[in-house]
């Protein structure tokens, strides 16, 4: 009878390399004890999920803080799902969040000694291992047609037993090698299946860096490891790649826990030591009816990393926010570090919560305001420009017109101990600062009666009188207090109380308070009630332009 070894040679005559050759080609990495090798292994779906960024960020962190290596591998063996340009999208989006691999694919380039890092380019490696498994009797060709598989499934459903290709249902496991060779020679298409020796009644104890020890049914499925298209399946490729790429810790989403018995079964059949595993909790979303579910690509804009880039969230803020989901002690840490130096935070698997976390936009916005407030005027201008170049051409034009002017605007109440926290994202900037630009200002104030003047309390004549007095008296002294004295004086001359106390003592003697005067000035210069510090606004506009604006409002009224 044909031996297993002969069968392996019949199926893969072209494969001459051996497992030992591969072991030599991809030797253990020469790293310090304790250094972790981690990997992020996306499929080419053209879409980076927020949960995937979460995983990649932790992989990067664990490798960095242990003095190890983080690499990027493309899992593209499911050719049906492949979206064009995925490699570039993944690399660009990771890079935007400063999650940069040491090795792997970088667009169409690949860097590192453990490649190729794209699974569809690794067929030769997988074949060596499949051939080896056949030759030791741990894999076999399966000739089942789709109809046969459907029949098996129908039987299992009827009997209400676990579906799949295992035990008595593993039809082609029980034919002998002579029969196999005959079927191959007759040209019948086949796949290669793993021959599992497991039993799902039996539990195995596994260890996870986040979940600790737990028991899980062992694998008994003879899964397909090598498809008729010449490529492996995910499970098999993971085992082969993480072995030869010398991954020490596999960090991935919790949805893969169920596949762990298959992976461990494969590692054991190959006589390889499995890596450590850490399965991260899922990022959840609460529906209107209160139900929690996984953040969904189809239903939730925030499931796509591209959403945060397009909206202009500072990338550090999202990373910090995700780290609060990862480690319960991070929030306190980052507050104590004033939203800076997050590289110095020590991530630990022990502090990952087992429950999935709800994605909280409110908290992200809060973090974003804090992060943007830490930037100086040059930094925020640079980052705003980088955003505007891609997503907001009007904003880009404003910066191009006069970068120094833009910097001064962004600097209002910024470089100081308690900076203003008025922006959560770059996309909010344009509308907020448009009034500083004369052509945009003209548009904002053209419907003067729609401006938020308090027309109920003050007649148009009163407003005009106040404005023309301001127009005559205003100067721009070096001290804000001196400037305010002028505003106050104009107010008092026009019959306004100097402060609320004065107004309260004698309400009938005044038409309002000086704050009302400041508001009229503010609306005239900016079109808004809630613009930043008025003195700073006037400093940037200059006295002449400010007065022109006041004149324009008087004329329009
Ligand atoms: N390619 C798998 C995915 O995209 C990766 C799973 C893993 O990290 O092992 O989900």
XYZ file of C-alpha atoms and ligand atoms in Angstrom:
567
model
C 0.000 0.000 0.000
C 1.044 3.581 -0.649
C 2.683 5.003 2.484
C 1.840 8.428 3.948
C 5.200 9.671 2.782
C 4.567 8.468 -0.763
C 1.127 10.040 -0.719
C 2.700 13.350 0.322
C 5.127 13.096 -2.599
C 2.344 12.319 -5.039
C 0.359 15.358 -3.940
C 3.298 17.771 -3.683
C 6.014 16.451 -6.025
C 7.366 19.967 -6.559
C 8.000 20.597 -2.866
C 11.587 19.761 -1.985
C 12.133 22.032 0.986
C 11.667 20.533 4.448
C 10.425 21.813 7.777
C 14.038 21.817 8.991
C 15.017 24.056 6.082
C 12.357 26.534 7.152
C 13.439 26.358 10.786
C 16.924 27.338 9.624
C 15.709 30.035 7.280
C 13.628 31.668 10.023
C 15.713 31.208 13.174
C 14.678 32.309 16.644
C 14.973 36.035 16.980
C 17.953 37.350 18.771
C 16.197 39.446 21.406
C 16.672 40.205 25.080
C 14.829 37.913 27.513
C 11.290 39.154 27.994
C 11.141 40.912 24.633
C 7.782 40.272 22.994
C 7.175 39.755 19.307
C 3.647 40.844 18.410
C 1.791 41.142 15.176
C -1.249 42.779 13.696
C -2.765 40.630 10.981
C -5.611 42.319 9.129
C -7.465 40.985 6.132
C -7.549 43.192 3.045
C -11.087 44.508 3.444
C -10.172 48.107 2.599
C -11.445 49.156 5.989
C -9.729 49.540 9.340
C -12.157 48.855 12.174
C -11.812 50.874 15.377
C -11.486 47.555 17.219
C -8.575 46.659 14.934
C -6.807 49.922 15.700
C -7.329 49.087 19.367
C -5.626 45.713 18.831
C -2.797 47.159 16.747
C -2.158 49.890 19.313
C -1.759 47.311 22.077
C 0.483 45.103 19.901
C 2.712 48.120 19.243
C 2.774 49.075 22.917
C 3.610 45.581 24.188
C 6.466 45.209 21.713
C 7.852 48.672 22.429
C 7.773 48.457 26.190
C 9.414 45.012 26.238
C 12.111 45.901 23.703
C 10.586 43.519 21.149
C 9.291 43.647 17.605
C 5.893 44.483 16.177
C 5.120 43.395 12.645
C 2.292 43.729 10.188
C 1.059 40.755 8.185
C -1.605 40.740 5.517
C -4.009 37.800 5.767
C -5.242 37.674 2.215
C -5.909 33.992 1.642
C -9.621 34.580 1.248
C -9.339 36.063 -2.212
C -13.092 36.644 -2.484
C -12.992 39.301 0.226
C -10.022 41.210 -1.105
C -10.488 44.939 -1.767
C -8.029 46.781 -3.952
C -5.547 49.158 -2.362
C -6.188 47.657 1.077
C -2.506 47.411 1.892
C -2.010 51.135 1.493
C -5.173 52.016 3.366
C -4.162 49.880 6.355
C -0.615 51.209 6.454
C -1.684 54.847 6.008
C -4.347 54.679 8.671
C -2.098 52.959 11.183
C 0.567 55.518 10.451
C -1.899 58.361 11.002
C -2.324 57.066 14.545
C 1.385 56.571 14.967
C 1.053 52.797 15.156
C 4.056 52.000 13.031
C 5.334 48.450 12.623
C 9.000 47.478 12.735
C 8.545 44.838 10.044
C 5.965 43.757 7.572
C 4.301 45.206 4.533
C 4.451 48.936 4.016
C 2.177 49.477 1.047
C 3.745 47.414 -1.729
C 7.138 47.288 -0.014
C 8.087 44.704 2.589
C 10.707 45.045 5.308
C 12.099 42.325 7.592
C 13.797 38.936 7.600
C 10.743 36.865 8.407
C 8.738 37.564 5.260
C 7.010 37.461 2.950
C 4.511 39.254 5.171
C 1.650 38.791 2.735
C 0.063 35.362 3.027
C -0.753 34.959 -0.652
C 3.023 35.140 -1.263
C 3.747 32.353 1.208
C 2.195 29.409 -0.651
C 5.574 27.647 -0.884
C 6.000 27.741 2.884
C 2.506 26.415 3.596
C 3.002 23.588 1.112
C 6.085 22.376 2.974
C 4.086 22.108 6.174
C 1.032 20.534 4.559
C 3.274 17.978 2.871
C 4.913 17.251 6.197
C 1.552 16.746 7.927
C 0.447 14.325 5.195
C 3.716 12.429 5.453
C 3.243 11.904 9.200
C -0.382 10.875 8.772
C -1.848 14.076 10.244
C -3.451 15.405 7.080
C -5.242 13.860 4.132
C -6.967 14.790 0.884
C -10.730 15.166 1.076
C -12.766 14.797 -2.105
C -16.155 15.835 -0.748
C -18.260 17.858 -3.134
C -20.359 20.765 -1.895
C -23.453 18.540 -2.222
C -21.896 15.886 0.003
C -20.989 18.482 2.599
C -24.540 19.843 2.489
C -25.874 16.354 3.039
C -23.654 15.830 6.054
C -24.793 19.118 7.494
C -28.468 18.321 6.941
C -28.047 14.999 8.752
C -26.358 16.721 11.674
C -29.034 19.353 11.884
C -31.712 16.719 11.897
C -29.985 14.789 14.663
C -29.318 18.096 16.489
C -25.630 17.381 16.889
C -22.544 19.528 16.408
C -22.078 20.353 12.723
C -18.823 19.843 10.901
C -16.375 17.348 9.473
C -15.372 15.090 12.347
C -15.643 11.570 13.714
C -17.873 9.309 11.627
C -18.758 12.241 9.339
C -15.168 12.638 8.225
C -15.820 10.453 5.211
C -12.465 10.606 3.464
C -10.519 10.115 6.629
C -11.373 6.426 6.495
C -10.343 5.503 2.971
C -6.824 4.153 2.494
C -3.915 5.730 0.640
C -4.331 3.492 -2.419
C -7.897 4.710 -2.778
C -6.711 8.271 -2.291
C -4.115 7.961 -5.020
C -6.684 6.488 -7.362
C -9.078 9.371 -6.795
C -6.262 11.879 -7.317
C -5.254 10.164 -10.555
C -8.862 10.194 -11.748
C -8.675 13.990 -11.499
C -11.213 14.447 -8.718
C -10.729 17.853 -7.084
C -9.704 17.836 -3.449
C -8.702 19.933 -0.465
C -6.351 18.934 2.342
C -7.826 18.395 5.775
C -6.106 18.217 9.121
C -6.545 14.915 10.941
C -7.530 15.815 14.468
C -7.039 13.340 17.285
C -9.153 15.414 19.672
C -12.492 14.751 21.256
C -14.901 17.595 21.990
C -16.247 15.873 25.088
C -12.796 16.322 26.559
C -11.863 19.775 27.806
C -8.454 21.302 27.672
C -7.136 23.939 30.027
C -5.820 27.022 28.281
C -4.121 30.130 29.535
C -4.849 33.610 28.269
C -2.946 36.690 29.395
C -6.213 38.559 29.909
C -8.721 35.827 30.742
C -6.408 33.706 32.859
C -6.905 29.906 32.897
C -10.095 28.424 31.556
C -11.366 25.126 30.195
C -12.598 24.762 26.669
C -13.740 21.769 24.593
C -10.850 20.365 22.602
C -10.947 20.356 18.849
C -12.065 17.306 16.951
C -12.830 18.902 13.599
C -10.832 17.835 10.580
C -10.692 21.369 9.299
C -9.593 22.270 5.788
C -6.033 23.536 5.979
C -5.246 23.850 2.294
C -7.780 24.822 -0.339
C -8.015 23.747 -3.961
C -6.869 27.248 -4.993
C -3.424 26.456 -3.568
C -3.807 28.706 -0.526
C -4.192 27.798 3.138
C -7.151 28.631 5.374
C -6.868 31.247 8.119
C -6.395 28.790 11.001
C -3.550 26.936 9.395
C -1.843 30.058 8.091
C -1.949 31.646 11.534
C -0.193 28.654 13.080
C 2.484 28.412 10.386
C 3.122 32.150 10.202
C 3.228 32.834 13.903
C 5.614 29.915 14.305
C 8.049 30.942 11.571
C 7.720 34.665 12.217
C 8.581 33.830 15.814
C 5.620 35.617 17.365
C 5.744 35.355 21.134
C 2.324 36.814 21.951
C -0.752 36.734 19.755
C -2.974 39.677 20.638
C -6.344 39.665 18.916
C -10.062 40.173 19.468
C -12.119 37.999 21.748
C -14.071 36.569 18.810
C -11.072 34.284 18.178
C -11.258 32.477 21.535
C -13.611 29.922 19.999
C -10.928 29.012 17.428
C -8.191 28.558 20.005
C -8.680 24.750 20.359
C -8.138 24.356 16.603
C -4.966 26.424 16.759
C -3.603 24.545 19.752
C -4.446 21.227 18.084
C -2.446 22.275 15.014
C 0.526 23.485 17.063
C 0.554 20.203 18.931
C 0.383 18.074 15.749
C 3.352 19.994 14.408
C 5.270 19.649 17.663
C 5.625 23.399 17.996
C 5.274 25.435 21.143
C 2.296 27.769 20.771
C 2.706 31.491 21.449
C 1.069 33.187 24.426
C -2.422 34.430 23.675
C -4.223 37.590 24.764
C -7.809 37.992 23.594
C -8.978 41.571 23.902
C -12.509 42.555 24.905
C -14.765 43.867 22.191
C -15.687 47.490 21.801
C -19.428 47.762 22.198
C -22.227 50.077 21.335
C -25.503 50.477 23.163
C -28.590 50.481 20.969
C -31.552 52.715 21.661
C -33.341 49.810 23.296
C -30.432 49.458 25.740
C -28.965 46.303 24.169
C -25.203 46.077 23.867
C -23.628 44.806 20.689
C -20.311 44.878 18.898
C -19.463 48.175 17.217
C -20.752 47.511 13.730
C -19.234 48.450 10.418
C -22.702 48.622 8.898
C -24.489 50.594 11.615
C -21.955 52.829 13.347
C -19.883 55.554 11.741
C -17.381 55.321 14.593
C -16.643 51.678 13.723
C -14.351 52.919 10.946
C -11.053 54.525 11.806
C -11.486 56.712 8.710
C -14.406 58.441 10.443
C -12.114 59.958 13.075
C -9.624 61.082 10.455
C -12.296 62.695 8.301
C -13.901 64.417 11.285
C -10.513 65.718 12.321
C -10.148 64.201 15.768
C -6.575 64.557 16.965
C -5.173 61.064 16.508
C -3.518 61.121 19.939
C -6.893 61.696 21.529
C -8.379 58.564 19.999
C -5.338 56.545 21.018
C -5.572 57.895 24.572
C -9.266 57.197 24.665
C -8.696 53.621 23.452
C -6.050 53.170 26.125
C -8.677 54.014 28.782
C -10.647 51.055 27.422
C -7.527 48.901 27.504
C -6.259 49.684 30.997
C -8.461 50.818 33.848
C -5.641 52.804 35.497
C -4.785 54.809 32.386
C -7.354 57.566 32.824
C -5.976 58.663 36.155
C -2.451 58.432 34.768
C -3.105 60.612 31.746
C -4.851 63.278 33.849
C -1.850 63.337 36.145
C 0.366 63.732 33.048
C -1.767 66.548 31.637
C -2.604 64.576 28.510
C 1.032 64.329 27.512
C 3.821 61.730 27.218
C 1.585 58.753 26.789
C 4.582 56.730 25.577
C 5.672 56.523 29.175
C 2.548 54.727 30.303
C 3.169 51.068 31.117
C 0.414 48.885 29.648
C -0.374 45.656 31.464
C -2.533 42.684 30.518
C -3.667 42.271 34.155
C -5.501 45.536 34.036
C -7.565 44.823 30.934
C -11.189 44.502 31.919
C -12.942 41.347 30.801
C -16.111 43.113 29.863
C -16.332 44.908 26.575
C -16.373 48.677 26.839
C -19.019 50.961 25.406
C -17.629 53.378 22.899
C -18.232 56.775 24.474
C -18.154 59.682 22.025
C -18.644 62.205 24.830
C -15.493 61.021 26.498
C -13.558 61.058 23.247
C -14.644 64.671 22.701
C -13.504 65.535 26.183
C -10.107 63.927 25.573
C -9.810 65.693 22.244
C -10.375 69.118 23.778
C -7.727 68.382 26.347
C -5.232 67.186 23.736
C -5.782 70.151 21.423
C -5.364 72.504 24.365
C -1.866 71.106 25.035
C -0.597 72.232 21.618
C 1.200 75.495 21.008
C 0.191 77.728 18.121
C 2.728 76.257 15.701
C 1.755 72.694 16.485
C -1.974 73.244 16.175
C -1.490 75.177 12.943
C 0.622 72.389 11.494
C -1.874 69.680 12.451
C -4.856 71.704 11.280
C -3.127 72.241 7.964
C -2.386 68.522 7.592
C -6.062 67.831 8.214
C -7.259 70.614 5.917
C -5.053 69.443 3.040
C -6.983 66.189 2.937
C -10.448 67.007 4.137
C -11.225 70.731 4.120
C -9.962 72.867 1.250
C -11.648 76.057 2.470
C -9.742 75.785 5.712
C -6.554 75.050 3.812
C -7.055 78.213 1.748
C -7.382 80.334 4.869
C -4.082 79.020 6.185
C -2.414 79.440 2.783
C -3.550 83.071 2.615
C -1.519 84.017 5.676
C -0.131 81.367 8.005
C 1.056 83.860 10.640
C -2.379 85.423 10.830
C -3.936 81.978 11.293
C -1.410 81.176 14.019
C -2.307 84.341 15.882
C -5.980 83.435 15.722
C -5.271 79.943 17.022
C -3.147 81.437 19.747
C -5.970 83.306 21.473
C -5.961 82.147 25.098
C -3.720 79.230 24.138
C -0.106 79.352 25.263
C -0.810 79.786 28.958
C -1.499 77.762 32.042
C -5.219 77.282 31.524
C -5.673 77.295 27.797
C -9.062 77.660 26.174
C -10.579 74.268 25.294
C -12.839 75.271 22.491
C -12.103 72.638 19.865
C -12.625 68.877 19.943
C -11.695 68.398 16.297
C -10.112 70.242 13.412
C -13.374 70.280 11.469
C -14.813 72.721 14.029
C -12.183 75.346 13.406
C -13.353 76.839 10.125
C -16.802 77.958 11.274
C -15.340 79.247 14.499
C -12.762 81.543 13.005
C -14.421 82.541 9.724
C -15.254 86.010 11.066
C -11.560 86.911 11.197
C -11.561 86.978 7.385
C -13.205 90.090 5.929
C -14.978 88.421 3.015
C -16.428 85.717 5.283
C -17.276 88.294 7.937
C -19.238 90.346 5.356
C -21.317 87.288 4.648
C -21.916 86.529 8.322
C -23.273 90.015 9.136
C -25.129 90.809 5.937
C -28.500 89.943 7.465
C -27.942 92.288 10.386
C -31.377 91.754 11.943
C -30.669 88.057 12.317
C -27.590 88.774 14.448
C -28.012 87.917 18.134
C -28.381 91.536 19.356
C -30.848 91.775 22.208
C -33.427 93.683 20.164
C -36.121 93.054 22.789
C -34.242 94.904 25.445
C -32.439 97.566 23.403
C -33.832 99.667 20.601
C -31.949 99.952 17.336
C -31.249 103.591 18.221
C -29.676 102.629 21.537
C -27.487 100.031 19.846
C -26.434 102.524 17.187
C -25.632 105.187 19.801
C -23.498 102.763 21.784
C -21.689 101.576 18.665
C -20.934 105.032 17.360
C -19.586 106.070 20.767
C -17.394 103.004 20.775
C -16.275 103.790 17.255
C -15.180 107.255 18.344
C -13.563 106.361 21.661
C -11.940 102.966 21.235
C -8.187 102.604 21.194
C -6.018 99.528 21.662
C -3.778 100.049 24.673
C -1.191 97.396 25.611
C -3.107 96.382 28.697
C -6.457 94.648 28.445
C -7.606 96.378 31.634
C -6.988 99.823 30.147
C -8.948 98.813 27.063
C -11.829 97.625 29.191
C -11.883 100.938 31.032
C -12.642 102.613 27.721
C -15.525 100.210 27.003
C -16.800 100.818 30.496
C -16.584 104.579 30.133
C -18.559 104.477 26.856
C -21.170 102.348 28.563
C -21.502 104.684 31.495
C -21.729 107.714 29.204
C -24.582 105.989 27.399
C -26.480 105.247 30.608
C -25.285 101.731 31.453
C -24.357 100.650 34.997
C -20.671 99.841 35.608
C -21.583 96.413 37.063
C -24.453 94.235 38.192
C -24.290 95.456 41.769
C -24.806 99.052 40.701
C -27.694 98.011 38.452
C -29.374 96.050 41.252
C -29.148 98.950 43.672
C -30.957 101.254 41.323
C -32.535 99.344 38.430
C -34.527 102.281 37.101
C -31.513 104.526 36.680
C -29.803 102.430 33.978
C -30.687 100.914 30.631
C -28.397 97.938 31.187
C -24.875 97.005 32.329
C -21.472 97.407 30.731
C -21.539 93.695 29.867
C -24.386 94.532 27.469
C -22.142 97.074 25.785
C -19.349 94.520 25.444
C -21.843 92.125 23.911
C -22.908 94.701 21.310
C -19.279 95.229 20.422
C -18.649 91.516 20.267
C -21.584 90.862 17.958
C -20.530 93.742 15.722
C -16.982 92.481 15.346
C -17.664 88.763 15.126
C -21.349 88.218 14.365
C -21.523 86.026 17.486
C -22.235 86.168 21.201
C -19.734 83.509 22.196
C -16.550 84.425 20.365
C -13.175 84.256 22.120
C -11.682 87.042 24.220
C -12.758 90.322 22.667
C -9.606 92.254 23.392
C -7.565 89.522 21.662
C -9.954 89.598 18.726
C -9.470 93.344 18.368
C -5.715 92.987 18.668
C -5.746 90.577 15.762
C -8.157 92.606 13.631
C -6.380 95.862 14.481
C -8.057 99.109 15.474
C -8.828 100.308 11.983
C -10.528 97.136 10.789
C -12.456 96.907 14.045
C -13.784 100.409 13.538
C -14.682 99.668 9.942
C -16.711 96.723 11.152
C -18.532 98.853 13.721
C -19.305 101.399 10.981
C -20.626 98.659 8.743
C -23.028 97.411 11.430
C -24.259 100.948 12.157
C -24.909 101.445 8.448
C -26.702 98.106 8.104
C -28.883 98.780 11.164
N -6.979 38.063 9.829
C -7.670 37.965 11.080
C -8.681 39.098 11.132
O -8.649 39.954 10.279
C -6.676 38.107 12.205
C -6.931 37.259 13.369
C -5.671 37.140 14.241
O -5.162 38.170 14.651
O -5.222 36.028 14.467
O -9.518 39.151 11.982
